GROMACS .gro file of N, CA and C in nm:
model
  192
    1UNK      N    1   6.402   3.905 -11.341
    1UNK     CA    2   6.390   3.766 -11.301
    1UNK      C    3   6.401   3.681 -11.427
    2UNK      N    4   6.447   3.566 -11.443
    2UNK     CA    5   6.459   3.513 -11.566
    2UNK      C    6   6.371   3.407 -11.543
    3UNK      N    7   6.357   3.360 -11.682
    3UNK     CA    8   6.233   3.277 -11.742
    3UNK      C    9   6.215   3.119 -11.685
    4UNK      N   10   6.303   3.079 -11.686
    4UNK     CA   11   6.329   2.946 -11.638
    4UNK      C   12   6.456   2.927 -11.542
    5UNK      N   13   6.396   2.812 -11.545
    5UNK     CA   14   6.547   2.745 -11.398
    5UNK      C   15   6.559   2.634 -11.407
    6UNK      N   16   6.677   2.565 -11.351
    6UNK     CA   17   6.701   2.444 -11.328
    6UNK      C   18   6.679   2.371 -11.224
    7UNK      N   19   6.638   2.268 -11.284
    7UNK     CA   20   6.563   2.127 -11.152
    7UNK      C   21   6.548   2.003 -11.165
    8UNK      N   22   6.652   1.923 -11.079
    8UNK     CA   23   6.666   1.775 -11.024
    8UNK      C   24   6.504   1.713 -11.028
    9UNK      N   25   6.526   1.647 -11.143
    9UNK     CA   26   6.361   1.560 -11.146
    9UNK      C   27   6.370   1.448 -11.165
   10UNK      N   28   6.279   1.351 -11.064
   10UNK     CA   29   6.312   1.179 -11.057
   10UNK      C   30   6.188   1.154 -11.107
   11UNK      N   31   6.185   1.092 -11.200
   11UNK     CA   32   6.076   1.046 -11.303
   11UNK      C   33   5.994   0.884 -11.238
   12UNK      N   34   6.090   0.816 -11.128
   12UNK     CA   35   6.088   0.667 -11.079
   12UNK      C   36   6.148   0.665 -10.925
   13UNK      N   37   6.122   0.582 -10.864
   13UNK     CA   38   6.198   0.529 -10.690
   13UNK      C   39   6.316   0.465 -10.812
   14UNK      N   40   6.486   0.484 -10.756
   14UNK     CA   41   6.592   0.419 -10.769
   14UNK      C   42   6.646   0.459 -10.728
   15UNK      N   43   6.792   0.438 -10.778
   15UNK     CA   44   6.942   0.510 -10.719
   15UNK      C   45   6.962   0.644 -10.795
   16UNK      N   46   6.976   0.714 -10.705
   16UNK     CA   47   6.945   0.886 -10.788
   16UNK      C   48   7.057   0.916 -10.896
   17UNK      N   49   7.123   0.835 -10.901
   17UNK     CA   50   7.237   0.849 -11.005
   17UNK      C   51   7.165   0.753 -11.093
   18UNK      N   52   7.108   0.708 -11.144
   18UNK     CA   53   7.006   0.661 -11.271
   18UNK      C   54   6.911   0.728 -11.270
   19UNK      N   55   6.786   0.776 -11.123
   19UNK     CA   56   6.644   0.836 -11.165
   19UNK      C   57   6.684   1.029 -11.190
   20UNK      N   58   6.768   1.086 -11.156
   20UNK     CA   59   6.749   1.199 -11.137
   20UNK      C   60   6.812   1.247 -11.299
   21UNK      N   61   6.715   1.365 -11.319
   21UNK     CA   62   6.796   1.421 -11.439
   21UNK      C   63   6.778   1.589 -11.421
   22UNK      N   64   6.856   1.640 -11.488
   22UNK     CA   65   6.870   1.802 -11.491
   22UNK      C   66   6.768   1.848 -11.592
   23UNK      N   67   6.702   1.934 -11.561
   23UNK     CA   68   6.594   1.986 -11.641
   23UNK      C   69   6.575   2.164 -11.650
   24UNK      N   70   6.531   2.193 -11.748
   24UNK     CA   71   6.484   2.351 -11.743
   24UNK      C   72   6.352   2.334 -11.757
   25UNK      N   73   6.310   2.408 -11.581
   25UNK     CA   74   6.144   2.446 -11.583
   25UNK      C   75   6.081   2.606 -11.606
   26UNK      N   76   6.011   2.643 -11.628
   26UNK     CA   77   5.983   2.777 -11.626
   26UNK      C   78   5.995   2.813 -11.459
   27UNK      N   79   5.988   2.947 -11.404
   27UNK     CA   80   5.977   3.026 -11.297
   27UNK      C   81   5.861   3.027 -11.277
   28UNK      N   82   5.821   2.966 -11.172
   28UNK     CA   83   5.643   3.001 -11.135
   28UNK      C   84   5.634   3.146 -11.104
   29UNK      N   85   5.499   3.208 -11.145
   29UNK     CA   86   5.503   3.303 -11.128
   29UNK      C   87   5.385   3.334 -10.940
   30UNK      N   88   5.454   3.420 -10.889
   30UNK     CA   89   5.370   3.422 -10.789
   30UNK      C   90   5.241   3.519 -10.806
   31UNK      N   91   5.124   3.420 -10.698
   31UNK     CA   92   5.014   3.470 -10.679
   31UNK      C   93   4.993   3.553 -10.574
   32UNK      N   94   4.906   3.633 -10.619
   32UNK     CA   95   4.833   3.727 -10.487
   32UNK      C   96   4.901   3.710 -10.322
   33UNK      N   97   4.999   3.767 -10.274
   33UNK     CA   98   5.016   3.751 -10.117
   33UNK      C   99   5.129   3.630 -10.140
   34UNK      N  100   5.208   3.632 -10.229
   34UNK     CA  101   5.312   3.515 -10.239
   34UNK      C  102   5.431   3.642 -10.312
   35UNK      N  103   5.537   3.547 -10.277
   35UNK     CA  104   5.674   3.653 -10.289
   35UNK      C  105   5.782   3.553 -10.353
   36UNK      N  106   5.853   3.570 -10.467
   36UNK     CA  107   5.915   3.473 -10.567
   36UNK      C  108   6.055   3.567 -10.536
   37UNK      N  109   6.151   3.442 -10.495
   37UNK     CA  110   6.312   3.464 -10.443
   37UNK      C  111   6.407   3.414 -10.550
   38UNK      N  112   6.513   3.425 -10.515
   38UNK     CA  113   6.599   3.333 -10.604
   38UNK      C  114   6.731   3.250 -10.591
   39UNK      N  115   6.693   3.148 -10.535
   39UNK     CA  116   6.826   3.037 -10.491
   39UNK      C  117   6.906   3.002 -10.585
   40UNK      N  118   7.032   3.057 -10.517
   40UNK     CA  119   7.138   2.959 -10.630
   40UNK      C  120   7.170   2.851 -10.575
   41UNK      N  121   7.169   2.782 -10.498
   41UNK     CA  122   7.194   2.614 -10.491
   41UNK      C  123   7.127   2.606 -10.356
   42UNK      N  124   7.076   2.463 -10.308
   42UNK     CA  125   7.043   2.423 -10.192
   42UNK      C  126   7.089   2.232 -10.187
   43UNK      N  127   7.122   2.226 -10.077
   43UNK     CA  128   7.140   2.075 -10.065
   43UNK      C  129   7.029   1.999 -10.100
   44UNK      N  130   7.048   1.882 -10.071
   44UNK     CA  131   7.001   1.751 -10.094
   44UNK      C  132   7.050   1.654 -10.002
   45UNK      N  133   6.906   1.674  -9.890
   45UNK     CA  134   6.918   1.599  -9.795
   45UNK      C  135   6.919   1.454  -9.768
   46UNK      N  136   7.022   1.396  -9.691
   46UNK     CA  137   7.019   1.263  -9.672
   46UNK      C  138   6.833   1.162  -9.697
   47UNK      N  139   6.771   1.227  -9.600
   47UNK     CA  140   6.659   1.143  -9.675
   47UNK      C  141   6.547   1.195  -9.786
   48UNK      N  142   6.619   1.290  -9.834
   48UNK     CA  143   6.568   1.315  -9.976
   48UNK      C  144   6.625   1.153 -10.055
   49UNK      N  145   6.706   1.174 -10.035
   49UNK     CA  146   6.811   0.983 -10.102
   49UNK      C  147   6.727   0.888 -10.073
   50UNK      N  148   6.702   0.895  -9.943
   50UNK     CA  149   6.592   0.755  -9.912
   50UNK      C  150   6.453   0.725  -9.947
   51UNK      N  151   6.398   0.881 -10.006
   51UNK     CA  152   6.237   0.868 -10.074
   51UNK      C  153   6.263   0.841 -10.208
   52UNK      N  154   6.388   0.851 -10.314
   52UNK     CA  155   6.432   0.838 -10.378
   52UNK      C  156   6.470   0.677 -10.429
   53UNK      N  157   6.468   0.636 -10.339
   53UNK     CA  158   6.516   0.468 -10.336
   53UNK      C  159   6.403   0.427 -10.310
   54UNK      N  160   6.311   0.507 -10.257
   54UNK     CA  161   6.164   0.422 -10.170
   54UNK      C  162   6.209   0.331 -10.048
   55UNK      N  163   6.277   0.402  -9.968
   55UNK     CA  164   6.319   0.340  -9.862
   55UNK      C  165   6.239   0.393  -9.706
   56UNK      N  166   6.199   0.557  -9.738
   56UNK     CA  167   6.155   0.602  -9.632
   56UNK      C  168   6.017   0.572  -9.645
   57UNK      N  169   5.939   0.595  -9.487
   57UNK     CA  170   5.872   0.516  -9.423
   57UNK      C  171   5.745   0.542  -9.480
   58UNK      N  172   5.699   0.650  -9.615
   58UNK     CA  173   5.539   0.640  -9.661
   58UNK      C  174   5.657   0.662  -9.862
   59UNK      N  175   5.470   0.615  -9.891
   59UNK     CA  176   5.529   0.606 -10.042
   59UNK      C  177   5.500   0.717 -10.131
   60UNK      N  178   5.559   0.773 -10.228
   60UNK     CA  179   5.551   0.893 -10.297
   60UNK      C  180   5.522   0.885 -10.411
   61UNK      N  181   5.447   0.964 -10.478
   61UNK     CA  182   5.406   0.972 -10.617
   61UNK      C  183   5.576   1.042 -10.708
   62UNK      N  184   5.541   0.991 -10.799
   62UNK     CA  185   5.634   1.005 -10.954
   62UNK      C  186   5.586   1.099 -11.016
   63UNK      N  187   5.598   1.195 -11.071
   63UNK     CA  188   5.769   1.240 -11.097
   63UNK      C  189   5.810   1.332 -10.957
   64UNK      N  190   5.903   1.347 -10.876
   64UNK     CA  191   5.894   1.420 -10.782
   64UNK      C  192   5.979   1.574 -10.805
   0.00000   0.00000   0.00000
């Protein structure tokens, strides 16, 4: 399993083409009765965009 990975992190609510940036995080390691996989890509859902803008309907803490 390797050490780190990459991950879309919005530091602010904006247009995700200004808040989002590419990052290397470490691999969490799993606990007791937890099972660690390994995705190579997943979308980014339409209202993932809209909590992103702060458009959808409750408000979210920073950094997401």
């Amino acid at each position: 399993m390797p050490q780190s990975m990459r991950a879309l992190v919005a530091g602010e609510v904006g247009e995700p083409n200004d808040v989002l940036r590419l990052e290397s995080r470490p691999v969490p390691t799993p606990e007791a009765g937890q099972a660690s996989i390994r995705v190579k890509a997943t979308p980014i859902h339409a209202s993932d965009l809209h909590v992103l803008r702060g458009r959808y309907g409750f408000p979210r803490s920073f950094p997401l």
